[in-house]
Amino acid sequence: MKSLLWIRWTLGLLLLCTADADSGRKPNFVFMMVDDLGIGDLGCYGNTTLRMPNIDRLTLEGVKLTQHIAAAPLCTPSRAAFLTGRYPIRSGMAAHGRMGVFLFSASSGGLSQEEITFAKAVKEQGYSTAIIGIYHVNKWNLIVKCYQNADHCHHPNSHGFDYFYGTIMTHLRDCQPGHFLYGHIPYKMQESGPEGIGLVSLALLHIKGMIAVTRRVVFGFLVLVGLVVSLFGVLVYTFPNLNCFVMRGPEIVEQPYTSDNLTQRMTSEAKDFFFYRNSERPFLLFFSFLQVHTGLFASPLFRGRSQHGLYGDAVMEVDWSVGQIMQTLERLNLKENTLVYMTSDQGPHLEEISINGEMHGGYSGIYKAGKSTNWEGGIRIPGILHWPGVLPAGKVIDEPTSNMDIFPTVLNLAGASIPSDRVIDGHDLLPLLQGQVERFEHEFMFHYCNAQLNAVRWHPPNSNAIWKAFFFTPDFYPENSSACFHTHICLCIKPYVTFHDPPLLYDLSKDPTESTPLSPDTEPQFYSVLEVIRAAVSHHAESLKPVPVQVSPLQIVWKPWLQPCCSSLSQKGKTKHFLAKFVSR
Ligand SMILES: *[C@@H]1O[C@H](CO)[C@@H](O)[C@H](O)[C@H]1NC(C)=O
């Protein structure tokens, strides 16, 4: 009897010890972000015609957030906010002008070294970190400097990623052979290009006849035209080389890249990362899909398989990749110790119509408008969190959450301290996900379009209301002849927007489609709600510090002397060695 007790005690202690050792182990992180994917594209968010079994499974086994909000409706600022847990306006990643994203790999702007990304923070806690896919916030030259000369920065990569396989830029139509400038110039104008040149020449001849223009002027003008045309030709010819290349760490390994099988190659890079990582350490992988941004592509295996053209095929390929990643985690017995997060960078690009008239943008479901607007369709993104045994299975949460919440959640789980010398706008999601709290901490959310405060969301603590007040709105309707349609994407500056005073007010809890703005007649609290929102705005404004703008026209513009070019193209198949060098040390 005594010995039995002794055995039970020892066993108990042993169990306690192993449990302790297990709970002390830090979790791994796998984040998957799809470019431009609409919330309405996903089966688990209500789509009945687009099949995504792997992503659906994530929600069945994990938590689905229905009011998950991108910090900005455009890729560069939204990604910067995701990485840092801060509104883009705080890191200088919000533009003051017309253009809010990076367009060239060789531009001088980028996320400042002062910013702390979640990768940097967990790396200091002993994590192996990797990004596979699009970066879109970094100054490429810093990446190279960091790798080549460790003295230039404290981390192999300036923002804390040990391993990088992917592209600096979002995938653009221009990256596809023969597509330069398609989508930027309306198709009609492209067609009439040659006629245009003819007309100009004709006009010139007429002018010559009418007024006495010296031969010299005409000659000079023709030389100038010739120069411009040939420069343009050179640019058209070399553009894919300049912008569309795949890097592995500091080296360009494919230039220009072919989009065929690119997602498959990236998926196998991710698997290699899992296989060859230093298994003594926890890891963080940010898998950032090039799909489903235009120019659309899908591997031969997926082409023609969906009911929704090339767009649907691309989404199916993304789902396949998610499945591969999850299967690998399972095979390596990592599922129970890995927090998986799946999302999009913002809403779908509704104005994307191919030159053949095929819809190349996604679907925002019941929500209004899409990418580059702060209507719900532009900022409501899928938010799926998966961690069997720690997060409940099949739970759905309607509270407002943000893609900035990943930052503090990850830091807390990794044992890193939240930076106290700066404002962090995200909140730790774990108590909400685990059901320890019902209400989340985002009482107010500030919806910026570039650096302009566009709208404010208020979820008062003691009510179910979700007020949203717009100070201005993009001219999105009528859909096919609106300003947004003509400029190919909604812009948030005059004359492309309408200002509202008093602001347009909605209650999203009753009107999620933002169809009927409230008025003092229909909403007794109209003025008092706006009063609270105004006070919140001035409080928020006080917390902003001036920072150098990273997305100004001068920072965005192409700088030939910064152009990454032509490094070793013989790196294919060297993942193993590369990982050995950068991850396992
Ligand atoms: C599913 O997504 C596709 C592709 O974006 C879209 O065209 C379609 O309308 C959606 N279907 C439903 C039923 O939501």
Coordinates of C-alpha atoms and ligand atoms in Angstrom, one line a residue:
M1 CA 0.0 0.0 0.0
K2 CA 2.8 2.3 1.0
S3 CA 4.8 1.5 -2.2
L4 CA 1.7 2.2 -4.3
L5 CA 1.3 5.6 -2.7
W6 CA 5.0 6.2 -3.4
I7 CA 4.6 5.3 -7.1
R8 CA 1.6 7.5 -7.4
W9 CA 3.5 10.4 -5.9
T10 CA 6.5 9.9 -8.1
L11 CA 4.2 9.6 -11.1
G12 CA 2.4 12.7 -10.2
L13 CA 5.6 14.6 -9.7
L14 CA 6.9 13.4 -13.0
L15 CA 3.7 14.4 -14.8
L16 CA 3.9 17.8 -13.1
C17 CA 7.4 18.2 -14.3
T18 CA 6.7 17.3 -17.9
A19 CA 3.6 19.5 -17.9
D20 CA 5.8 22.3 -16.5
A21 CA 8.5 21.8 -19.1
D22 CA 5.8 21.8 -21.8
S23 CA 4.0 24.9 -20.7
G24 CA 7.4 26.6 -20.4
R25 CA 8.1 26.0 -24.1
K26 CA 7.5 29.0 -26.2
P27 CA 4.9 28.6 -29.0
N28 CA 5.8 28.9 -32.6
F29 CA 4.0 31.3 -34.9
V30 CA 2.9 30.9 -38.5
F31 CA 1.2 33.9 -40.1
M32 CA -0.3 33.7 -43.5
M33 CA -1.4 36.9 -45.3
V34 CA -3.1 36.8 -48.7
D35 CA -2.7 39.9 -50.9
D36 CA -6.0 41.6 -51.7
L37 CA -8.2 38.7 -50.7
G38 CA -11.8 39.7 -50.0
I39 CA -13.6 38.6 -46.9
G40 CA -16.5 37.5 -49.2
D41 CA -14.3 35.1 -51.1
L42 CA -14.0 32.7 -48.2
G43 CA -16.3 29.8 -47.7
C44 CA -16.1 30.2 -43.9
Y45 CA -17.3 33.8 -44.3
G46 CA -20.3 32.9 -46.4
N47 CA -19.1 32.2 -49.9
T48 CA -20.9 29.1 -51.3
T49 CA -19.3 28.8 -54.7
L50 CA -15.5 29.1 -54.0
R51 CA -14.1 26.0 -52.5
M52 CA -11.5 26.5 -49.7
P53 CA -11.5 23.4 -47.6
N54 CA -8.1 24.0 -45.9
I55 CA -9.0 27.5 -44.8
D56 CA -12.4 26.3 -43.7
R57 CA -10.8 23.7 -41.6
L58 CA -8.7 26.3 -39.8
T59 CA -12.0 28.0 -38.7
L60 CA -13.6 24.7 -37.6
E61 CA -10.6 24.0 -35.4
G62 CA -9.9 27.5 -34.3
V63 CA -11.4 31.0 -33.8
K64 CA -13.0 33.1 -36.5
L65 CA -13.1 36.9 -36.0
T66 CA -16.0 38.5 -37.9
Q67 CA -15.0 42.2 -37.2
H68 CA -11.3 42.0 -37.9
I69 CA -10.1 45.3 -39.2
A70 CA -7.1 46.2 -41.2
A71 CA -5.3 49.3 -39.8
A72 CA -5.3 50.8 -43.3
P73 CA -7.1 49.9 -46.6
L74 CA -3.9 49.7 -48.6
C75 CA -1.0 47.2 -48.6
T76 CA 2.1 49.2 -47.6
P77 CA 0.5 50.9 -44.5
S78 CA -1.5 47.9 -43.5
R79 CA 1.5 45.6 -43.5
A80 CA 3.6 48.2 -41.6
A81 CA 0.9 48.4 -39.0
F82 CA 0.6 44.6 -38.8
L83 CA 4.4 44.2 -38.3
T84 CA 4.6 47.0 -35.6
G85 CA 1.2 47.0 -33.9
R86 CA 1.0 50.8 -34.6
Y87 CA -1.1 53.0 -36.8
P88 CA 0.9 53.7 -40.0
I89 CA 0.7 57.4 -39.2
R90 CA 3.0 56.8 -36.2
S91 CA 5.8 55.1 -38.2
G92 CA 5.7 57.5 -41.2
M93 CA 4.2 54.8 -43.4
A94 CA 1.1 56.9 -44.2
A95 CA 1.4 59.1 -47.3
H96 CA 0.4 62.8 -47.4
G97 CA -0.1 62.8 -51.2
R98 CA -1.9 60.9 -53.7
M99 CA 0.1 57.6 -53.8
G100 CA 0.1 55.6 -50.6
V101 CA 2.2 52.5 -51.5
F102 CA 5.6 51.7 -52.8
L103 CA 5.8 51.0 -56.5
F104 CA 9.5 50.4 -57.1
S105 CA 11.9 48.1 -55.5
A106 CA 14.5 50.9 -55.8
S107 CA 12.8 53.6 -53.7
S108 CA 14.4 55.2 -50.6
G109 CA 11.4 55.0 -48.3
G110 CA 10.7 52.1 -46.0
L111 CA 9.9 51.1 -42.4
S112 CA 12.3 53.0 -40.2
Q113 CA 15.0 51.3 -38.2
E114 CA 13.5 52.9 -35.1
E115 CA 10.4 50.7 -35.5
I116 CA 10.2 47.4 -33.7
T117 CA 8.6 44.6 -35.6
F118 CA 7.3 41.4 -34.0
A119 CA 10.0 39.6 -35.8
K120 CA 12.7 41.7 -34.2
A121 CA 11.1 41.3 -30.7
V122 CA 10.8 37.5 -30.8
K123 CA 14.2 37.1 -32.3
E124 CA 15.6 38.7 -29.2
Q125 CA 13.8 35.9 -27.3
G126 CA 15.7 33.2 -29.2
Y127 CA 13.3 32.6 -32.1
S128 CA 14.3 31.7 -35.6
T129 CA 12.4 34.0 -37.9
A130 CA 11.6 33.9 -41.6
I131 CA 9.5 35.8 -44.2
I132 CA 8.5 34.0 -47.4
G133 CA 6.7 36.0 -50.0
I134 CA 6.1 39.8 -50.3
Y135 CA 7.8 42.2 -48.0
H136 CA 6.6 45.6 -49.3
V137 CA 7.7 47.8 -46.4
N138 CA 11.5 47.5 -46.4
K139 CA 14.2 49.4 -48.0
W140 CA 15.9 46.7 -50.1
N141 CA 19.3 48.2 -49.7
L142 CA 19.1 47.8 -45.9
I143 CA 18.4 44.1 -46.4
V144 CA 21.5 43.7 -48.4
K145 CA 23.7 45.8 -46.1
C146 CA 22.5 43.8 -43.2
Y147 CA 23.5 40.5 -44.7
Q148 CA 26.8 41.6 -46.2
N149 CA 28.1 43.5 -43.3
A150 CA 26.8 42.6 -39.9
D151 CA 28.2 45.9 -38.5
H152 CA 25.6 47.8 -40.4
C153 CA 22.8 46.6 -38.2
H154 CA 22.1 44.3 -35.3
H155 CA 20.1 41.8 -37.2
P156 CA 20.8 39.7 -40.3
N157 CA 17.9 41.6 -41.7
S158 CA 17.1 45.1 -40.5
H159 CA 13.7 44.1 -39.3
G160 CA 14.4 40.9 -37.5
F161 CA 13.8 38.2 -40.2
D162 CA 16.7 35.8 -40.3
Y163 CA 15.5 34.2 -43.5
F164 CA 13.9 35.9 -46.5
Y165 CA 12.8 34.3 -49.7
G166 CA 10.5 36.4 -51.8
T167 CA 9.9 39.8 -53.4
I168 CA 10.4 43.3 -52.2
M169 CA 7.3 44.4 -54.1
T170 CA 3.7 43.3 -54.4
H171 CA 3.2 41.3 -57.5
L172 CA 2.0 43.7 -60.3
R173 CA 0.5 43.3 -63.7
D174 CA 3.8 44.7 -65.0
C175 CA 5.6 41.6 -63.8
Q176 CA 3.9 39.5 -66.5
P177 CA 5.5 39.4 -69.9
G178 CA 4.1 42.0 -72.2
H179 CA 2.0 43.7 -69.6
F180 CA 3.9 46.8 -68.7
L181 CA 1.6 49.7 -67.8
Y182 CA -1.5 47.6 -68.4
G183 CA -4.1 48.6 -65.9
H184 CA -2.4 52.0 -65.3
I185 CA -3.4 53.4 -68.7
P186 CA -7.1 52.7 -69.6
Y187 CA -7.3 50.2 -72.4
K188 CA -8.9 52.7 -74.8
M189 CA -5.9 55.0 -74.6
Q190 CA -3.4 52.1 -75.1
E191 CA -5.3 51.3 -78.3
S192 CA -5.1 54.8 -79.5
G193 CA -1.4 55.3 -78.6
P194 CA -0.1 55.1 -82.2
E195 CA -2.9 57.3 -83.5
G196 CA -2.0 59.8 -80.9
I197 CA 1.6 60.0 -82.1
G198 CA 0.4 60.4 -85.6
L199 CA -1.9 63.3 -84.6
V200 CA 0.8 65.1 -82.8
S201 CA 3.1 64.8 -85.9
L202 CA 0.3 66.1 -88.1
A203 CA -0.4 69.0 -85.8
L204 CA 3.4 69.8 -85.9
L205 CA 3.4 69.9 -89.7
H206 CA 0.4 72.2 -89.6
I207 CA 2.0 74.5 -87.1
K208 CA 5.1 74.5 -89.3
G209 CA 3.0 75.6 -92.2
M210 CA 1.1 78.2 -90.3
I211 CA 3.8 80.0 -88.4
A212 CA 7.4 80.3 -89.3
V213 CA 9.0 77.8 -87.1
T214 CA 12.6 77.4 -87.8
R215 CA 13.9 74.0 -88.9
R216 CA 16.0 73.8 -85.8
V217 CA 13.0 73.9 -83.4
V218 CA 11.3 71.2 -85.3
F219 CA 14.5 69.1 -85.4
G220 CA 15.1 69.7 -81.7
F221 CA 11.5 68.7 -80.9
L222 CA 11.7 65.5 -83.0
V223 CA 15.0 64.5 -81.2
L224 CA 13.3 65.1 -77.9
V225 CA 10.3 63.0 -78.8
G226 CA 12.7 60.3 -80.1
L227 CA 14.6 60.3 -76.8
V228 CA 11.5 60.1 -74.7
V229 CA 10.1 57.3 -76.8
S230 CA 13.4 55.2 -76.7
L231 CA 13.8 55.8 -72.9
F232 CA 10.2 54.6 -72.5
G233 CA 11.0 51.6 -74.7
V234 CA 14.0 50.7 -72.6
L235 CA 11.9 51.1 -69.4
V236 CA 9.2 48.8 -70.8
Y237 CA 11.8 46.3 -71.8
T238 CA 13.7 46.3 -68.5
F239 CA 10.8 46.9 -66.0
P240 CA 10.2 43.3 -65.1
N241 CA 14.0 43.1 -64.4
L242 CA 13.9 46.1 -62.1
N243 CA 10.9 45.3 -60.1
C244 CA 10.0 41.6 -60.5
F245 CA 12.7 39.6 -58.9
V246 CA 12.9 37.0 -56.2
M247 CA 15.5 37.3 -53.5
R248 CA 16.9 34.7 -51.2
G249 CA 18.4 36.7 -48.3
P250 CA 20.8 39.3 -49.9
E251 CA 20.8 37.7 -53.3
I252 CA 18.6 38.0 -56.3
V253 CA 17.9 34.4 -57.4
E254 CA 15.4 35.0 -60.2
Q255 CA 15.1 38.1 -62.4
P256 CA 12.6 38.6 -63.7
Y257 CA 10.6 35.9 -62.0
T258 CA 8.0 33.7 -63.7
S259 CA 4.8 33.6 -61.8
D260 CA 4.1 30.1 -62.9
N261 CA 4.5 27.8 -59.9
L262 CA 5.7 30.7 -57.8
T263 CA 3.3 29.9 -55.0
Q264 CA 4.3 26.2 -55.2
R265 CA 8.0 27.2 -54.9
M266 CA 7.3 29.4 -52.0
T267 CA 5.3 26.7 -50.3
S268 CA 8.2 24.3 -50.6
E269 CA 10.5 27.0 -49.2
A270 CA 8.2 27.2 -46.2
K271 CA 8.3 23.4 -45.8
D272 CA 12.1 23.5 -46.0
F273 CA 12.1 26.2 -43.3
F274 CA 10.1 23.8 -41.0
F275 CA 12.4 20.8 -41.9
Y276 CA 15.8 22.5 -41.7
R277 CA 15.2 24.9 -38.9
N278 CA 17.2 24.7 -35.7
S279 CA 14.7 22.5 -33.8
E280 CA 16.1 23.7 -30.4
R281 CA 14.5 27.0 -31.0
P282 CA 10.9 28.2 -31.4
F283 CA 10.2 29.9 -34.8
L284 CA 8.1 32.5 -36.4
L285 CA 7.2 32.3 -40.1
F286 CA 5.4 35.1 -42.0
F287 CA 4.1 33.6 -45.2
S288 CA 3.0 36.5 -47.4
F289 CA 1.3 35.3 -50.5
L290 CA 1.8 37.1 -53.9
Q291 CA -1.6 35.9 -54.9
V292 CA -4.4 37.1 -55.3
H293 CA -3.1 40.6 -56.4
T294 CA -3.2 41.3 -60.1
G295 CA -1.6 40.4 -62.5
L296 CA -3.4 37.2 -61.5
F297 CA -1.7 33.9 -62.0
A298 CA -2.4 30.3 -61.1
S299 CA -0.2 27.3 -61.7
P300 CA -1.3 24.9 -64.5
L301 CA -2.6 22.5 -61.8
F302 CA -5.2 25.0 -60.7
R303 CA -6.0 26.8 -64.0
G304 CA -9.6 26.4 -65.0
R305 CA -10.6 24.6 -61.8
S306 CA -12.8 27.2 -60.1
Q307 CA -16.2 28.7 -61.1
H308 CA -14.7 32.2 -60.9
G309 CA -12.2 32.4 -63.6
L310 CA -8.5 33.0 -63.0
Y311 CA -9.3 34.8 -59.7
G312 CA -11.0 31.8 -58.3
D313 CA -8.2 29.5 -59.5
A314 CA -5.7 31.7 -57.7
V315 CA -7.7 31.5 -54.5
M316 CA -7.8 27.8 -54.8
E317 CA -4.1 27.6 -55.1
V318 CA -3.7 29.7 -52.0
D319 CA -6.0 27.3 -50.2
W320 CA -3.8 24.4 -51.4
S321 CA -0.7 26.1 -50.0
V322 CA -2.4 26.7 -46.6
G323 CA -3.2 23.0 -46.6
Q324 CA 0.4 22.0 -47.4
I325 CA 1.7 24.2 -44.6
M326 CA -0.8 22.8 -42.1
Q327 CA 0.0 19.2 -43.1
T328 CA 3.7 19.8 -42.7
L329 CA 3.1 21.3 -39.2
E330 CA 1.1 18.2 -38.4
R331 CA 3.7 15.8 -39.7
L332 CA 6.4 17.4 -37.7
N333 CA 4.2 17.3 -34.6
L334 CA 4.1 21.1 -34.3
K335 CA 0.4 21.8 -34.5
E336 CA -0.2 21.8 -30.8
N337 CA 2.5 24.3 -30.1
T338 CA 2.0 26.7 -33.0
L339 CA -0.3 29.7 -33.2
V340 CA -1.5 30.0 -36.8
Y341 CA -3.0 33.2 -38.1
M342 CA -4.6 33.7 -41.5
T343 CA -5.7 37.0 -42.9
S344 CA -5.6 39.4 -45.9
D345 CA -3.9 42.8 -46.0
Q346 CA -7.1 44.7 -46.8
G347 CA -10.3 44.4 -48.8
P348 CA -10.5 43.2 -52.4
H349 CA -9.6 45.5 -55.4
L350 CA -13.0 45.9 -57.0
E351 CA -11.9 48.1 -59.8
E352 CA -9.6 45.4 -61.2
I353 CA -11.0 44.3 -64.5
S354 CA -8.8 42.6 -67.0
I355 CA -8.3 43.9 -70.5
N356 CA -10.7 41.2 -71.6
G357 CA -13.3 42.5 -69.2
E358 CA -12.9 39.6 -66.7
M359 CA -13.3 40.5 -63.0
H360 CA -9.9 40.2 -61.5
G361 CA -10.7 41.6 -58.0
G362 CA -12.2 39.7 -55.2
Y363 CA -15.5 40.0 -53.3
S364 CA -16.3 41.9 -50.1
G365 CA -19.5 40.0 -49.4
I366 CA -22.3 42.1 -47.8
Y367 CA -19.8 44.9 -47.1
K368 CA -19.7 48.1 -49.0
A369 CA -16.8 48.9 -51.5
G370 CA -13.3 47.5 -51.3
K371 CA -9.6 48.2 -51.2
S372 CA -8.4 51.8 -50.6
T373 CA -11.7 52.8 -49.0
N374 CA -12.6 52.8 -45.3
W375 CA -16.1 51.5 -46.0
E376 CA -16.3 48.1 -44.3
G377 CA -15.4 46.3 -47.6
G378 CA -12.0 47.9 -47.6
I379 CA -11.0 47.1 -44.1
R380 CA -12.9 44.1 -42.9
I381 CA -10.6 41.2 -43.4
P382 CA -10.6 37.5 -42.5
G383 CA -9.1 36.8 -39.1
I384 CA -8.6 33.2 -38.3
L385 CA -6.6 32.0 -35.3
H386 CA -5.7 28.3 -34.8
W387 CA -4.0 26.7 -31.9
P388 CA -5.5 23.4 -30.9
G389 CA -5.7 22.8 -27.2
V390 CA -5.2 26.5 -26.3
L391 CA -7.8 28.2 -28.4
P392 CA -11.4 26.9 -28.6
A393 CA -12.5 25.1 -31.7
G394 CA -15.2 26.7 -33.8
K395 CA -15.6 29.8 -31.8
V396 CA -16.8 33.0 -33.6
I397 CA -16.1 36.4 -32.1
D398 CA -17.9 39.6 -33.3
E399 CA -16.0 42.1 -31.2
P400 CA -13.9 44.7 -33.2
T401 CA -10.3 43.5 -33.4
S402 CA -7.4 44.8 -35.5
N403 CA -4.5 43.3 -37.4
M404 CA -2.4 45.4 -35.1
D405 CA -3.4 43.1 -32.2
I406 CA -1.1 40.4 -33.4
F407 CA 2.0 42.4 -32.3
P408 CA 1.2 42.5 -28.5
T409 CA -0.3 39.0 -28.6
V410 CA 2.9 37.6 -30.1
L411 CA 5.2 39.5 -27.8
N412 CA 3.4 38.4 -24.7
L413 CA 3.4 34.8 -25.8
A414 CA 7.1 34.9 -26.7
G415 CA 8.0 36.5 -23.3
A416 CA 9.1 39.8 -24.8
S417 CA 8.2 43.0 -23.1
I418 CA 5.9 45.4 -24.9
P419 CA 7.9 48.5 -25.8
S420 CA 7.1 51.3 -23.4
D421 CA 8.7 54.2 -25.2
R422 CA 6.1 54.4 -27.9
V423 CA 2.4 54.0 -28.4
I424 CA 1.3 50.5 -29.3
D425 CA -2.3 50.5 -30.8
G426 CA -2.9 46.8 -30.7
H427 CA -4.1 44.8 -27.7
D428 CA -3.3 41.2 -26.6
L429 CA -6.0 39.0 -28.2
L430 CA -5.5 35.9 -26.1
P431 CA -8.0 36.7 -23.2
L432 CA -10.7 37.4 -25.9
L433 CA -9.9 34.3 -27.9
Q434 CA -9.9 32.1 -24.9
G435 CA -13.2 33.6 -23.6
Q436 CA -11.8 35.1 -20.4
V437 CA -13.3 38.4 -21.5
E438 CA -16.4 39.1 -23.6
R439 CA -15.6 42.7 -24.5
F440 CA -12.3 43.7 -26.2
E441 CA -10.3 46.8 -25.6
H442 CA -10.8 48.6 -28.9
E443 CA -13.3 51.2 -27.8
F444 CA -12.2 53.5 -30.6
M445 CA -10.6 52.7 -33.9
F446 CA -9.2 55.4 -36.2
H447 CA -9.6 54.7 -39.9
Y448 CA -7.0 56.5 -42.0
C449 CA -6.8 56.8 -45.7
N450 CA -3.1 57.5 -46.1
A451 CA -2.4 60.3 -43.6
Q452 CA -6.0 61.6 -43.6
L453 CA -8.3 60.6 -40.8
N454 CA -11.2 59.3 -42.7
A455 CA -13.6 57.7 -40.2
V456 CA -13.8 56.7 -36.5
R457 CA -15.4 53.6 -35.0
W458 CA -16.8 53.7 -31.5
H459 CA -17.9 50.7 -29.6
P460 CA -19.1 52.1 -26.2
P461 CA -18.4 49.8 -23.2
N462 CA -22.0 49.4 -22.0
S463 CA -23.8 49.1 -25.3
N464 CA -23.9 46.8 -28.4
A465 CA -23.8 49.8 -30.7
I466 CA -20.9 50.2 -33.1
W467 CA -20.9 53.7 -34.3
K468 CA -18.9 54.7 -37.3
A469 CA -18.5 58.4 -38.4
F470 CA -17.1 59.4 -41.7
F471 CA -15.5 62.8 -42.2
F472 CA -15.3 62.2 -45.9
T473 CA -16.2 59.4 -48.3
P474 CA -14.7 58.3 -51.6
D475 CA -16.9 58.7 -54.7
F476 CA -17.4 55.0 -55.1
Y477 CA -20.9 54.9 -56.6
P478 CA -22.2 54.5 -59.3
E479 CA -19.8 51.6 -59.5
N480 CA -19.0 51.7 -63.2
S481 CA -18.7 55.4 -63.8
S482 CA -17.5 56.7 -60.4
A483 CA -14.3 58.6 -59.7
C484 CA -12.8 55.4 -58.1
F485 CA -13.5 53.5 -61.3
H486 CA -11.8 56.1 -63.5
T487 CA -8.7 56.4 -61.3
H488 CA -8.6 52.6 -61.1
I489 CA -8.6 52.8 -57.3
C490 CA -10.3 55.2 -54.8
L491 CA -8.2 58.2 -53.9
C492 CA -8.7 60.0 -50.6
I493 CA -7.9 63.5 -51.7
K494 CA -10.0 66.3 -53.3
P495 CA -11.7 66.2 -55.8
Y496 CA -12.1 62.4 -55.5
V497 CA -13.9 62.6 -52.1
T498 CA -17.0 64.2 -50.6
F499 CA -16.6 65.9 -47.2
H500 CA -19.4 65.6 -44.6
D501 CA -20.3 68.1 -41.9
P502 CA -21.8 66.8 -39.7
P503 CA -20.0 63.5 -40.4
L504 CA -21.9 60.6 -41.9
L505 CA -23.0 58.4 -39.0
Y506 CA -23.8 54.7 -39.1
D507 CA -24.5 52.1 -36.4
L508 CA -22.8 49.0 -37.8
S509 CA -24.5 46.7 -35.3
K510 CA -27.8 47.5 -37.0
D511 CA -26.5 48.5 -40.5
P512 CA -23.4 46.5 -41.3
T513 CA -23.7 47.3 -45.0
E514 CA -23.5 51.0 -44.3
S515 CA -26.6 51.6 -46.4
T516 CA -28.5 54.3 -44.4
P517 CA -26.7 57.1 -42.7
L518 CA -28.4 58.3 -39.5
S519 CA -29.7 61.7 -38.9
P520 CA -30.8 63.7 -35.8
D521 CA -34.4 62.6 -36.6
T522 CA -33.7 58.9 -36.9
E523 CA -31.1 58.7 -34.1
P524 CA -31.8 60.6 -30.8
Q525 CA -28.2 60.2 -29.8
F526 CA -26.8 61.6 -33.1
Y527 CA -25.2 64.7 -31.6
S528 CA -24.0 63.1 -28.4
V529 CA -22.3 60.3 -30.3
L530 CA -20.5 62.7 -32.5
E531 CA -19.5 64.7 -29.5
V532 CA -17.7 61.7 -27.9
I533 CA -16.1 60.8 -31.2
R534 CA -14.8 64.4 -31.6
A535 CA -13.2 64.2 -28.2
A536 CA -11.6 60.8 -29.0
V537 CA -10.1 62.3 -32.2
S538 CA -8.5 65.2 -30.3
H539 CA -7.2 62.8 -27.7
H540 CA -5.8 60.6 -30.4
A541 CA -4.3 63.5 -32.2
E542 CA -2.4 64.5 -29.1
S543 CA -0.7 61.1 -29.0
L544 CA 0.8 61.6 -32.5
K545 CA 4.4 62.7 -32.8
P546 CA 5.8 64.1 -36.0
V547 CA 8.0 61.5 -37.9
P548 CA 9.7 61.6 -41.3
V549 CA 7.3 60.5 -43.9
Q550 CA 8.5 57.4 -45.7
V551 CA 5.9 57.3 -48.4
S552 CA 6.3 60.8 -49.8
P553 CA 6.6 61.2 -53.6
L554 CA 10.4 61.7 -53.2
Q555 CA 10.8 58.6 -51.2
I556 CA 8.6 56.5 -53.5
V557 CA 10.1 57.5 -56.8
W558 CA 12.4 55.2 -58.7
K559 CA 16.1 55.8 -57.7
P560 CA 18.4 54.2 -60.3
W561 CA 21.3 54.2 -57.9
L562 CA 19.4 52.1 -55.4
Q563 CA 18.4 49.6 -58.0
P564 CA 19.1 46.0 -56.8
C565 CA 20.7 44.3 -59.7
C566 CA 21.9 41.1 -61.1
S567 CA 23.4 39.3 -58.1
S568 CA 24.2 35.7 -58.4
L569 CA 21.6 33.7 -60.2
S570 CA 23.1 30.4 -59.2
Q571 CA 21.5 30.2 -55.9
K572 CA 18.6 27.9 -56.9
G573 CA 18.4 24.8 -54.7
K574 CA 20.7 26.2 -52.0
T575 CA 18.0 26.7 -49.4
K576 CA 19.6 24.1 -47.2
H577 CA 22.9 25.8 -47.0
F578 CA 21.4 29.1 -46.7
L579 CA 19.2 28.1 -43.8
A580 CA 22.1 26.4 -42.2
K581 CA 24.0 29.7 -42.4
F582 CA 21.3 32.1 -41.2
V583 CA 18.9 30.2 -39.1
S584 CA 20.8 27.6 -37.2
R585 CA 23.4 29.8 -35.6
Ligands
LIG1 C1 -17.7 33.9 -54.1 O1 -16.5 34.6 -54.5 C2 -16.5 34.9 -55.9 C3 -15.1 35.4 -56.2 O2 -14.7 36.6 -55.6 C4 -17.5 35.9 -56.2 O3 -17.5 36.3 -57.5 C5 -18.9 35.3 -55.8 O4 -19.9 36.2 -56.0 C6 -18.9 34.8 -54.4 N1 -20.1 34.0 -54.2 C7 -20.9 34.1 -53.1 C8 -22.1 33.2 -53.1 O5 -20.6 34.8 -52.1

